[in-house]
mmCIF file of C-alpha atoms in Angstrom:
data_model
loop_
_atom_site.group_PDB
_atom_site.id
_atom_site.type_symbol
_atom_site.label_atom_id
_atom_site.label_comp_id
_atom_site.label_asym_id
_atom_site.label_seq_id
_atom_site.Cartn_x
_atom_site.Cartn_y
_atom_site.Cartn_z
ATOM 1 C CA MET A 1 0.000 0.000 0.000
ATOM 2 C CA THR A 2 1.346 3.399 -0.944
ATOM 3 C CA ALA A 3 1.549 6.097 1.733
ATOM 4 C CA ILE A 4 -0.354 9.296 1.024
ATOM 5 C CA ASP A 5 1.501 12.576 1.438
ATOM 6 C CA LEU A 6 -0.935 14.886 3.208
ATOM 7 C CA ASP A 7 1.311 17.885 2.686
ATOM 8 C CA GLY A 8 0.980 17.705 -1.083
ATOM 9 C CA PRO A 9 3.805 17.672 -3.610
ATOM 10 C CA ARG A 10 7.073 19.181 -2.461
ATOM 11 C CA THR A 11 8.962 21.564 -4.680
ATOM 12 C CA ALA A 12 12.721 22.013 -4.537
ATOM 13 C CA GLU A 13 13.940 25.189 -2.856
ATOM 14 C CA PRO A 14 15.527 27.591 -5.365
ATOM 15 C CA SER A 15 19.292 27.993 -5.076
ATOM 16 C CA LEU A 16 20.985 31.258 -4.156
ATOM 17 C CA GLY A 17 22.174 31.703 -7.737
ATOM 18 C CA ALA A 18 18.643 31.284 -9.065
ATOM 19 C CA VAL A 19 17.337 33.844 -6.592
ATOM 20 C CA LEU A 20 20.037 36.356 -7.555
ATOM 21 C CA ALA A 21 19.353 35.793 -11.244
ATOM 22 C CA MET A 22 15.633 36.378 -10.666
ATOM 23 C CA LEU A 23 16.352 39.607 -8.775
ATOM 24 C CA ARG A 24 18.702 40.773 -11.533
ATOM 25 C CA ARG A 25 16.059 40.158 -14.177
ATOM 26 C CA GLY A 26 13.429 41.906 -12.114
ATOM 27 C CA LEU A 27 15.526 44.938 -11.220
ATOM 28 C CA PHE A 28 17.627 45.379 -14.359
ATOM 29 C CA GLY A 29 15.943 43.155 -16.937
ATOM 30 C CA SER A 30 15.071 46.101 -19.184
ATOM 31 C CA TRP A 31 15.945 49.764 -19.525
ATOM 32 C CA PHE A 32 12.667 50.735 -17.861
ATOM 33 C CA ASN A 33 13.233 48.400 -14.893
ATOM 34 C CA SER A 34 16.773 49.743 -14.520
ATOM 35 C CA LEU A 35 15.501 53.319 -14.598
ATOM 36 C CA VAL A 36 12.868 52.593 -11.953
ATOM 37 C CA THR A 37 15.412 50.764 -9.774
ATOM 38 C CA LEU A 38 17.968 53.567 -9.924
ATOM 39 C CA GLY A 39 15.279 56.197 -9.292
ATOM 40 C CA THR A 40 14.016 54.267 -6.266
ATOM 41 C CA VAL A 41 17.541 53.911 -4.857
ATOM 42 C CA ALA A 42 18.165 57.627 -5.334
ATOM 43 C CA LEU A 43 14.886 58.511 -3.628
ATOM 44 C CA LEU A 44 15.655 56.236 -0.685
ATOM 45 C CA ALA A 45 19.150 57.712 -0.375
ATOM 46 C CA LEU A 46 17.552 61.152 -0.236
ATOM 47 C CA LEU A 47 14.815 60.324 2.299
ATOM 48 C CA VAL A 48 16.112 57.573 4.585
ATOM 49 C CA PRO A 49 19.165 59.297 6.219
ATOM 50 C CA PRO A 50 17.257 62.386 7.469
ATOM 51 C CA LEU A 51 14.365 60.162 8.547
ATOM 52 C CA LEU A 52 16.707 57.943 10.554
ATOM 53 C CA ARG A 53 18.284 61.017 12.152
ATOM 54 C CA TRP A 54 14.841 62.328 13.137
ATOM 55 C CA LEU A 55 13.555 58.965 14.371
ATOM 56 C CA VAL A 56 16.595 57.480 16.100
ATOM 57 C CA ILE A 57 19.967 59.200 15.962
ATOM 58 C CA ASP A 58 19.036 62.725 17.110
ATOM 59 C CA ALA A 59 15.834 61.747 18.926
ATOM 60 C CA THR A 60 15.214 62.618 22.582
ATOM 61 C CA TRP A 61 14.695 59.395 24.516
ATOM 62 C CA SER A 62 14.410 60.789 28.049
ATOM 63 C CA GLY A 63 13.745 64.069 29.780
ATOM 64 C CA ASN A 64 10.862 66.509 29.739
ATOM 65 C CA ALA A 65 9.078 68.624 27.139
ATOM 66 C CA ALA A 66 11.704 71.386 27.408
ATOM 67 C CA ASP A 67 14.443 68.912 26.500
ATOM 68 C CA CYS A 68 12.447 67.806 23.483
ATOM 69 C CA ARG A 69 11.762 71.347 22.292
ATOM 70 C CA ALA A 70 15.479 72.144 22.562
ATOM 71 C CA GLY A 71 16.083 69.722 19.705
ATOM 72 C CA ASP A 72 14.509 69.297 16.298
ATOM 73 C CA SER A 73 13.922 65.543 16.260
ATOM 74 C CA ALA A 74 11.490 62.967 17.565
ATOM 75 C CA CYS A 75 10.588 63.123 21.239
ATOM 76 C CA TRP A 76 10.202 59.551 22.450
ATOM 77 C CA ALA A 77 10.307 60.839 26.021
ATOM 78 C CA PHE A 78 6.732 61.979 25.295
ATOM 79 C CA ILE A 79 5.701 58.374 24.635
ATOM 80 C CA SER A 80 7.352 57.237 27.868
ATOM 81 C CA ALA A 81 5.451 59.894 29.802
ATOM 82 C CA LYS A 82 2.045 59.388 28.119
ATOM 83 C CA ILE A 83 2.002 55.684 27.240
ATOM 84 C CA ARG A 84 -0.422 54.836 30.043
ATOM 85 C CA PHE A 85 -2.854 57.501 28.858
ATOM 86 C CA ILE A 86 -2.533 56.463 25.187
ATOM 87 C CA LEU A 87 -3.237 52.820 25.995
ATOM 88 C CA LEU A 88 -5.767 53.214 28.830
ATOM 89 C CA ALA A 89 -7.064 56.824 28.561
ATOM 90 C CA PHE A 90 -8.954 58.095 31.630
ATOM 91 C CA TYR A 91 -9.287 54.773 33.443
ATOM 92 C CA PRO A 92 -8.406 55.289 37.138
ATOM 93 C CA ALA A 93 -4.686 54.704 37.678
ATOM 94 C CA GLU A 94 -5.147 52.467 40.719
ATOM 95 C CA LEU A 95 -7.507 50.187 38.744
ATOM 96 C CA GLN A 96 -5.617 49.981 35.464
ATOM 97 C CA TRP A 97 -4.803 46.328 36.083
ATOM 98 C CA ARG A 98 -8.403 45.607 35.084
ATOM 99 C CA PRO A 99 -8.255 46.870 31.465
ATOM 100 C CA VAL A 100 -4.801 45.280 31.142
ATOM 101 C CA LEU A 101 -6.258 41.937 32.236
ATOM 102 C CA ALA A 102 -9.229 42.436 29.896
ATOM 103 C CA CYS A 103 -6.828 43.002 26.988
ATOM 104 C CA ALA A 104 -4.851 39.886 27.948
ATOM 105 C CA LEU A 105 -8.042 37.799 28.061
ATOM 106 C CA MET A 106 -9.221 39.091 24.694
ATOM 107 C CA LEU A 107 -5.839 38.587 23.040
ATOM 108 C CA GLY A 108 -5.649 35.084 24.492
ATOM 109 C CA LEU A 109 -9.102 34.302 23.113
ATOM 110 C CA LEU A 110 -8.123 35.623 19.684
ATOM 111 C CA ALA A 111 -4.929 33.536 19.754
ATOM 112 C CA ALA A 112 -6.886 30.402 20.654
ATOM 113 C CA SER A 113 -9.444 31.144 17.936
ATOM 114 C CA ALA A 114 -6.628 31.385 15.383
ATOM 115 C CA LEU A 115 -5.478 27.789 16.005
ATOM 116 C CA PRO A 116 -7.443 25.126 14.079
ATOM 117 C CA ARG A 117 -6.837 22.608 16.863
ATOM 118 C CA CYS A 118 -8.955 24.821 19.156
ATOM 119 C CA TRP A 119 -11.970 24.952 16.820
ATOM 120 C CA ARG A 120 -14.308 23.049 19.114
ATOM 121 C CA ARG A 121 -17.556 23.640 20.951
ATOM 122 C CA GLU A 122 -15.591 24.837 23.960
ATOM 123 C CA LEU A 123 -14.352 27.799 21.913
ATOM 124 C CA ALA A 124 -17.933 28.835 21.119
ATOM 125 C CA ILE A 125 -18.637 28.798 24.860
ATOM 126 C CA ALA A 126 -15.422 30.668 25.653
ATOM 127 C CA TRP A 127 -16.323 33.646 23.444
ATOM 128 C CA PRO A 128 -19.403 34.875 25.384
ATOM 129 C CA ALA A 129 -17.732 33.932 28.693
ATOM 130 C CA VAL A 130 -14.611 35.989 27.953
ATOM 131 C CA ILE A 131 -16.644 38.911 26.579
ATOM 132 C CA ILE A 132 -18.777 39.017 29.733
ATOM 133 C CA ALA A 133 -15.666 38.734 31.910
ATOM 134 C CA CYS A 134 -13.979 41.606 30.058
ATOM 135 C CA TRP A 135 -17.081 43.772 30.370
ATOM 136 C CA LEU A 136 -17.344 43.078 34.117
ATOM 137 C CA LEU A 137 -13.654 43.823 34.572
ATOM 138 C CA MET A 138 -13.988 47.138 32.775
ATOM 139 C CA ALA A 139 -17.357 48.193 34.213
ATOM 140 C CA GLY A 140 -17.126 46.615 37.649
ATOM 141 C CA LEU A 141 -19.816 44.925 39.693
ATOM 142 C CA PRO A 142 -21.412 46.767 42.632
ATOM 143 C CA GLY A 143 -20.488 45.104 45.883
ATOM 144 C CA VAL A 144 -17.786 42.972 44.255
ATOM 145 C CA ILE A 145 -15.650 45.126 41.924
ATOM 146 C CA ALA A 146 -15.583 48.929 42.111
ATOM 147 C CA PRO A 147 -17.756 50.341 39.280
ATOM 148 C CA VAL A 148 -16.102 52.498 36.614
ATOM 149 C CA SER A 149 -18.198 54.593 34.237
ATOM 150 C CA SER A 150 -17.805 53.869 30.527
ATOM 151 C CA ASN A 151 -16.968 57.564 30.097
ATOM 152 C CA GLN A 152 -13.600 56.714 31.657
ATOM 153 C CA TRP A 153 -12.916 53.803 29.334
ATOM 154 C CA GLY A 154 -10.612 54.295 26.395
ATOM 155 C CA GLY A 155 -7.454 53.394 24.562
ATOM 156 C CA LEU A 156 -6.487 49.929 23.413
ATOM 157 C CA PRO A 157 -9.008 47.931 25.526
ATOM 158 C CA VAL A 158 -11.975 49.775 24.013
ATOM 159 C CA SER A 159 -10.703 49.438 20.436
ATOM 160 C CA LEU A 160 -9.843 45.764 20.928
ATOM 161 C CA ILE A 161 -13.038 44.753 22.713
ATOM 162 C CA ILE A 162 -15.376 46.606 20.345
ATOM 163 C CA TRP A 163 -13.552 45.218 17.301
ATOM 164 C CA ALA A 164 -13.486 41.615 18.535
ATOM 165 C CA VAL A 165 -17.066 41.604 19.811
ATOM 166 C CA CYS A 166 -18.487 43.267 16.706
ATOM 167 C CA PHE A 167 -16.635 41.025 14.259
ATOM 168 C CA ALA A 168 -17.402 37.826 16.181
ATOM 169 C CA THR A 169 -21.095 38.758 16.353
ATOM 170 C CA ALA A 170 -21.312 40.032 12.782
ATOM 171 C CA LEU A 171 -19.847 36.859 11.235
ATOM 172 C CA PRO A 172 -22.740 34.484 12.104
ATOM 173 C CA LEU A 173 -25.243 37.199 11.174
ATOM 174 C CA ALA A 174 -23.423 37.605 7.850
ATOM 175 C CA VAL A 175 -23.609 33.865 7.158
ATOM 176 C CA LEU A 176 -27.386 33.942 7.727
ATOM 177 C CA LEU A 177 -27.740 37.004 5.491
ATOM 178 C CA ALA A 178 -25.687 35.365 2.734
ATOM 179 C CA LEU A 179 -27.786 32.195 2.924
ATOM 180 C CA ALA A 180 -30.967 34.267 2.871
ATOM 181 C CA ARG A 181 -29.771 36.180 -0.195
ATOM 182 C CA ARG A 182 -29.285 32.867 -2.029
ATOM 183 C CA SER A 183 -32.544 31.400 -0.744
ATOM 184 C CA ASN A 184 -35.337 30.196 -3.033
ATOM 185 C CA MET A 185 -37.850 32.055 -0.863
ATOM 186 C CA ALA A 186 -38.451 35.314 -2.717
ATOM 187 C CA GLY A 187 -39.606 37.307 0.325
ATOM 188 C CA LEU A 188 -36.623 36.294 2.444
ATOM 189 C CA ARG A 189 -34.230 36.943 -0.426
ATOM 190 C CA LEU A 190 -35.631 40.422 -1.070
ATOM 191 C CA LEU A 191 -35.455 41.344 2.614
ATOM 192 C CA SER A 192 -31.829 40.223 2.756
ATOM 193 C CA ILE A 193 -30.927 42.161 -0.388
ATOM 194 C CA ALA A 194 -32.666 45.286 0.899
ATOM 195 C CA TYR A 195 -30.868 45.106 4.257
ATOM 196 C CA ILE A 196 -27.433 44.486 2.752
ATOM 197 C CA GLU A 197 -27.705 47.212 0.131
ATOM 198 C CA LEU A 198 -29.126 49.707 2.638
ATOM 199 C CA MET A 199 -26.314 49.156 5.137
ATOM 200 C CA ARG A 200 -23.633 49.226 2.449
ATOM 201 C CA GLY A 201 -25.034 52.517 1.156
ATOM 202 C CA ILE A 202 -24.787 54.312 4.504
ATOM 203 C CA PRO A 203 -21.473 55.708 5.848
ATOM 204 C CA MET A 204 -20.275 54.244 9.135
ATOM 205 C CA VAL A 205 -20.224 57.734 10.638
ATOM 206 C CA ALA A 206 -23.981 57.995 10.029
ATOM 207 C CA ILE A 207 -24.467 54.615 11.741
ATOM 208 C CA LEU A 208 -22.527 55.863 14.769
ATOM 209 C CA TYR A 209 -24.572 59.072 14.932
ATOM 210 C CA PHE A 210 -27.712 56.920 14.748
ATOM 211 C CA ALA A 211 -26.435 54.893 17.707
ATOM 212 C CA MET A 212 -25.753 58.069 19.679
ATOM 213 C CA LEU A 213 -28.753 60.250 18.788
ATOM 214 C CA ILE A 214 -31.612 58.151 17.370
ATOM 215 C CA LEU A 215 -31.346 54.782 19.119
ATOM 216 C CA PRO A 216 -31.931 56.246 22.631
ATOM 217 C CA LEU A 217 -35.223 57.723 21.386
ATOM 218 C CA ALA A 218 -36.427 54.230 20.433
ATOM 219 C CA LEU A 219 -35.993 52.959 23.995
ATOM 220 C CA PRO A 220 -38.942 52.929 26.420
ATOM 221 C CA ALA A 221 -39.367 56.001 28.596
ATOM 222 C CA GLY A 222 -36.980 56.008 31.517
ATOM 223 C CA GLN A 223 -34.706 53.379 29.960
ATOM 224 C CA SER A 224 -31.130 54.054 28.896
ATOM 225 C CA MET A 225 -28.330 52.105 27.259
ATOM 226 C CA ASP A 226 -24.582 52.520 27.583
ATOM 227 C CA LYS A 227 -23.100 54.351 24.602
ATOM 228 C CA ILE A 228 -20.463 51.664 24.028
ATOM 229 C CA LEU A 229 -23.161 48.990 23.970
ATOM 230 C CA ARG A 230 -25.155 51.093 21.489
ATOM 231 C CA ALA A 231 -22.088 51.467 19.293
ATOM 232 C CA ILE A 232 -21.451 47.698 19.421
ATOM 233 C CA ILE A 233 -25.018 46.895 18.341
ATOM 234 C CA MET A 234 -25.092 49.304 15.411
ATOM 235 C CA VAL A 235 -21.551 48.579 14.223
ATOM 236 C CA THR A 236 -22.298 44.839 14.324
ATOM 237 C CA LEU A 237 -25.377 45.315 12.136
ATOM 238 C CA PHE A 238 -23.333 47.515 9.791
ATOM 239 C CA TRP A 239 -20.389 45.127 9.440
ATOM 240 C CA ALA A 240 -22.651 42.097 8.969
ATOM 241 C CA ALA A 241 -23.801 43.501 5.617
ATOM 242 C CA TYR A 242 -20.230 43.776 4.312
ATOM 243 C CA ILE A 243 -19.163 40.345 5.556
ATOM 244 C CA ALA A 244 -22.334 38.825 4.075
ATOM 245 C CA GLU A 245 -21.189 39.742 0.572
ATOM 246 C CA VAL A 246 -17.800 38.138 1.209
ATOM 247 C CA VAL A 247 -19.471 34.942 2.438
ATOM 248 C CA ARG A 248 -21.877 34.968 -0.525
ATOM 249 C CA GLY A 249 -18.878 34.945 -2.872
ATOM 250 C CA GLY A 250 -17.641 31.804 -1.129
ATOM 251 C CA LEU A 251 -21.052 30.144 -1.377
ATOM 252 C CA GLN A 252 -21.121 30.774 -5.110
ATOM 253 C CA ALA A 253 -17.704 29.106 -5.452
ATOM 254 C CA VAL A 254 -19.046 25.768 -4.162
ATOM 255 C CA PRO A 255 -20.361 23.677 -7.108
ATOM 256 C CA ASP A 256 -24.101 22.992 -7.080
ATOM 257 C CA GLY A 257 -23.379 19.325 -7.715
ATOM 258 C CA GLN A 258 -22.117 18.900 -4.161
ATOM 259 C CA ARG A 259 -25.356 20.171 -2.690
ATOM 260 C CA GLU A 260 -27.373 17.985 -5.045
ATOM 261 C CA ALA A 261 -25.274 14.920 -4.179
ATOM 262 C CA ALA A 262 -25.749 15.559 -0.466
ATOM 263 C CA ALA A 263 -29.488 15.972 -0.946
ATOM 264 C CA THR A 264 -29.718 12.614 -2.727
ATOM 265 C CA LEU A 265 -28.097 11.037 0.351
ATOM 266 C CA GLY A 266 -30.989 12.320 2.448
ATOM 267 C CA LEU A 267 -29.299 15.251 4.166
ATOM 268 C CA GLY A 268 -31.485 18.233 5.018
ATOM 269 C CA TYR A 269 -30.749 21.850 4.078
ATOM 270 C CA TRP A 270 -29.055 22.847 7.317
ATOM 271 C CA ARG A 271 -26.955 19.675 7.502
ATOM 272 C CA ILE A 272 -25.807 20.249 3.921
ATOM 273 C CA MET A 273 -24.828 23.820 4.769
ATOM 274 C CA GLN A 274 -23.106 22.793 8.005
ATOM 275 C CA LEU A 275 -21.181 19.772 6.749
ATOM 276 C CA ILE A 276 -20.555 20.418 3.053
ATOM 277 C CA VAL A 277 -21.122 23.948 1.794
ATOM 278 C CA LEU A 278 -20.029 26.334 4.560
ATOM 279 C CA PRO A 279 -16.682 24.614 5.359
ATOM 280 C CA GLN A 280 -15.661 24.964 1.709
ATOM 281 C CA ALA A 281 -17.122 28.449 1.265
ATOM 282 C CA LEU A 282 -15.441 29.891 4.355
ATOM 283 C CA ARG A 283 -12.107 28.368 3.362
ATOM 284 C CA VAL A 284 -12.320 30.119 -0.004
ATOM 285 C CA VAL A 285 -13.040 33.545 1.523
ATOM 286 C CA ILE A 286 -10.337 33.536 4.226
ATOM 287 C CA PRO A 287 -8.411 36.383 2.490
ATOM 288 C CA GLY A 288 -11.570 38.453 2.193
ATOM 289 C CA LEU A 289 -12.551 37.881 5.821
ATOM 290 C CA VAL A 290 -9.096 38.803 7.092
ATOM 291 C CA ASN A 291 -9.105 41.889 4.883
ATOM 292 C CA GLN A 292 -12.471 42.924 6.313
ATOM 293 C CA ALA A 293 -11.245 42.256 9.869
ATOM 294 C CA ILE A 294 -8.179 44.464 9.381
ATOM 295 C CA GLY A 295 -10.285 47.196 7.785
ATOM 296 C CA PHE A 296 -12.786 47.055 10.647
ATOM 297 C CA LEU A 297 -9.998 47.353 13.218
ATOM 298 C CA LEU A 298 -8.791 50.525 11.520
ATOM 299 C CA ALA A 299 -12.383 51.779 11.283
ATOM 300 C CA THR A 300 -12.715 51.745 15.081
ATOM 301 C CA SER A 301 -10.936 55.113 14.973
ATOM 302 C CA LEU A 302 -14.282 56.550 13.808
ATOM 303 C CA LEU A 303 -15.674 55.925 17.292
ATOM 304 C CA ALA A 304 -14.155 59.273 18.225
ATOM 305 C CA VAL A 305 -17.035 61.072 16.478
ATOM 306 C CA ILE A 306 -19.441 59.903 19.208
ATOM 307 C CA GLY A 307 -17.092 60.608 22.101
ATOM 308 C CA ILE A 308 -15.609 57.134 22.622
ATOM 309 C CA PHE A 309 -11.896 57.358 23.404
ATOM 310 C CA ASP A 310 -10.500 54.681 21.155
ATOM 311 C CA LEU A 311 -6.754 54.185 20.747
ATOM 312 C CA LEU A 312 -6.298 56.893 18.103
ATOM 313 C CA ASN A 313 -8.430 59.440 19.935
ATOM 314 C CA ALA A 314 -6.529 58.803 23.179
ATOM 315 C CA ALA A 315 -3.236 59.389 21.358
ATOM 316 C CA LYS A 316 -4.562 62.637 19.925
ATOM 317 C CA ALA A 317 -5.723 63.792 23.368
ATOM 318 C CA SER A 318 -2.354 62.919 24.920
ATOM 319 C CA ALA A 319 -0.632 65.458 22.664
ATOM 320 C CA ALA A 320 -3.135 68.127 23.766
ATOM 321 C CA ASP A 321 -1.796 68.046 27.330
ATOM 322 C CA PRO A 322 -0.407 71.561 28.030
ATOM 323 C CA ALA A 323 2.768 70.023 29.478
ATOM 324 C CA TRP A 324 3.392 68.078 26.241
ATOM 325 C CA LEU A 325 1.509 70.185 23.740
ATOM 326 C CA GLY A 326 2.184 69.570 20.074
ATOM 327 C CA PHE A 327 3.871 66.154 19.943
ATOM 328 C CA TYR A 328 1.267 64.743 17.568
ATOM 329 C CA ASP A 329 3.757 63.109 15.186
ATOM 330 C CA GLU A 330 5.156 60.872 17.896
ATOM 331 C CA ALA A 331 1.677 59.981 19.197
ATOM 332 C CA TYR A 332 0.384 59.049 15.748
ATOM 333 C CA LEU A 333 3.537 57.084 14.907
ATOM 334 C CA PHE A 334 3.223 55.062 18.098
ATOM 335 C CA VAL A 335 -0.402 54.225 17.358
ATOM 336 C CA ALA A 336 0.460 53.449 13.730
ATOM 337 C CA VAL A 337 2.976 50.848 14.914
ATOM 338 C CA ILE A 338 0.282 49.169 17.031
ATOM 339 C CA TYR A 339 -2.214 49.135 14.148
ATOM 340 C CA PHE A 340 0.499 47.859 11.792
ATOM 341 C CA ALA A 341 1.367 45.023 14.181
ATOM 342 C CA PHE A 342 -2.255 43.855 14.203
ATOM 343 C CA GLY A 343 -2.691 44.330 10.456
ATOM 344 C CA TYR A 344 0.556 42.665 9.420
ATOM 345 C CA GLY A 345 0.054 39.851 11.908
ATOM 346 C CA GLY A 346 -3.432 39.271 10.500
ATOM 347 C CA SER A 347 -2.161 39.120 6.924
ATOM 348 C CA ARG A 348 0.607 36.642 7.863
ATOM 349 C CA TYR A 349 -1.931 34.516 9.736
ATOM 350 C CA SER A 350 -4.212 34.543 6.696
ATOM 351 C CA LEU A 351 -1.439 33.176 4.471
ATOM 352 C CA TRP A 352 -0.548 30.499 7.036
ATOM 353 C CA LEU A 353 -4.181 29.401 7.431
ATOM 354 C CA GLU A 354 -4.682 29.244 3.667
ATOM 355 C CA ARG A 355 -1.660 26.985 3.270
ATOM 356 C CA ARG A 356 -2.808 24.751 6.118
ATOM 357 C CA LEU A 357 -6.383 24.356 4.877
ATOM 358 C CA ASN A 358 -5.403 23.919 1.224
ATOM 359 C CA ARG A 359 -3.202 20.873 1.822
ATOM 360 C CA SER A 360 -4.061 17.864 -0.337
#
């Protein structure tokens, strides 16, 4: 009996000479490529040295605002002084272990969710449990944990929790919307199309203003809802429409013959979707889902328009401190590095997951 190679066919690694020859052809294979290469090198030689001097060589790494203003380079002493505010905003200093622990729990949950070996029923139970635990840590519980108003929340925990909760909640809603849009029931299909097209035609800023100004008016008299909870509900409904179109593309990629074959074996609609169609469809749209997730993480910066101190808004406010007024470049660069770490890590994970799931 012949052994089956589950990793698929192996290709020989290219030699160093082959790699150098490929680079030479790509960089200097024609007069146009050579011109572009030389122009790029000249531009980098012009821009990189002064940028390195501003960022590293002549930068101020310690001291106060006066020391920074005495020079003409980056002031990383500002980041050292304001890093707690940038990451945690107005949360009480003596209780900042709580948002730090909430971030650790959420990041741990995301890491577990990224590993295929953890894709079990226990993970589905862990998501609401961790979300509730993070909310209780941040908000407190009268008589048990000191309450903290959501007006004092901000920074990385708010951006991370809102992003993770909204995306995790929007994904199952998006799957249902995509299935409804491909349904044979005309009424259900039209309702799904109307919802998706309506949400995709409205800017996210308008959705956030709706959550802040209109949604409270729809509540019964005397009832109120936390503004972060309102933002989570509306952003989830908004993102579900975009993810639904990504999932629908995956559903269309699954051949109809597989559904028909499963139906002839006696499987019902939901079992066919669960066991045959959705596993293949979601595998196809992994790049699109990761792209949407990264875009949604960056879109959390729009929460500032309704007064929620997300990571970017906290960085902006930190540079408005009279003692450190004006160091916006350093604040934005620091936040950009954090966003880049999440975005680049997500793209690398997407490539790894594609390779793993596409093995023969």
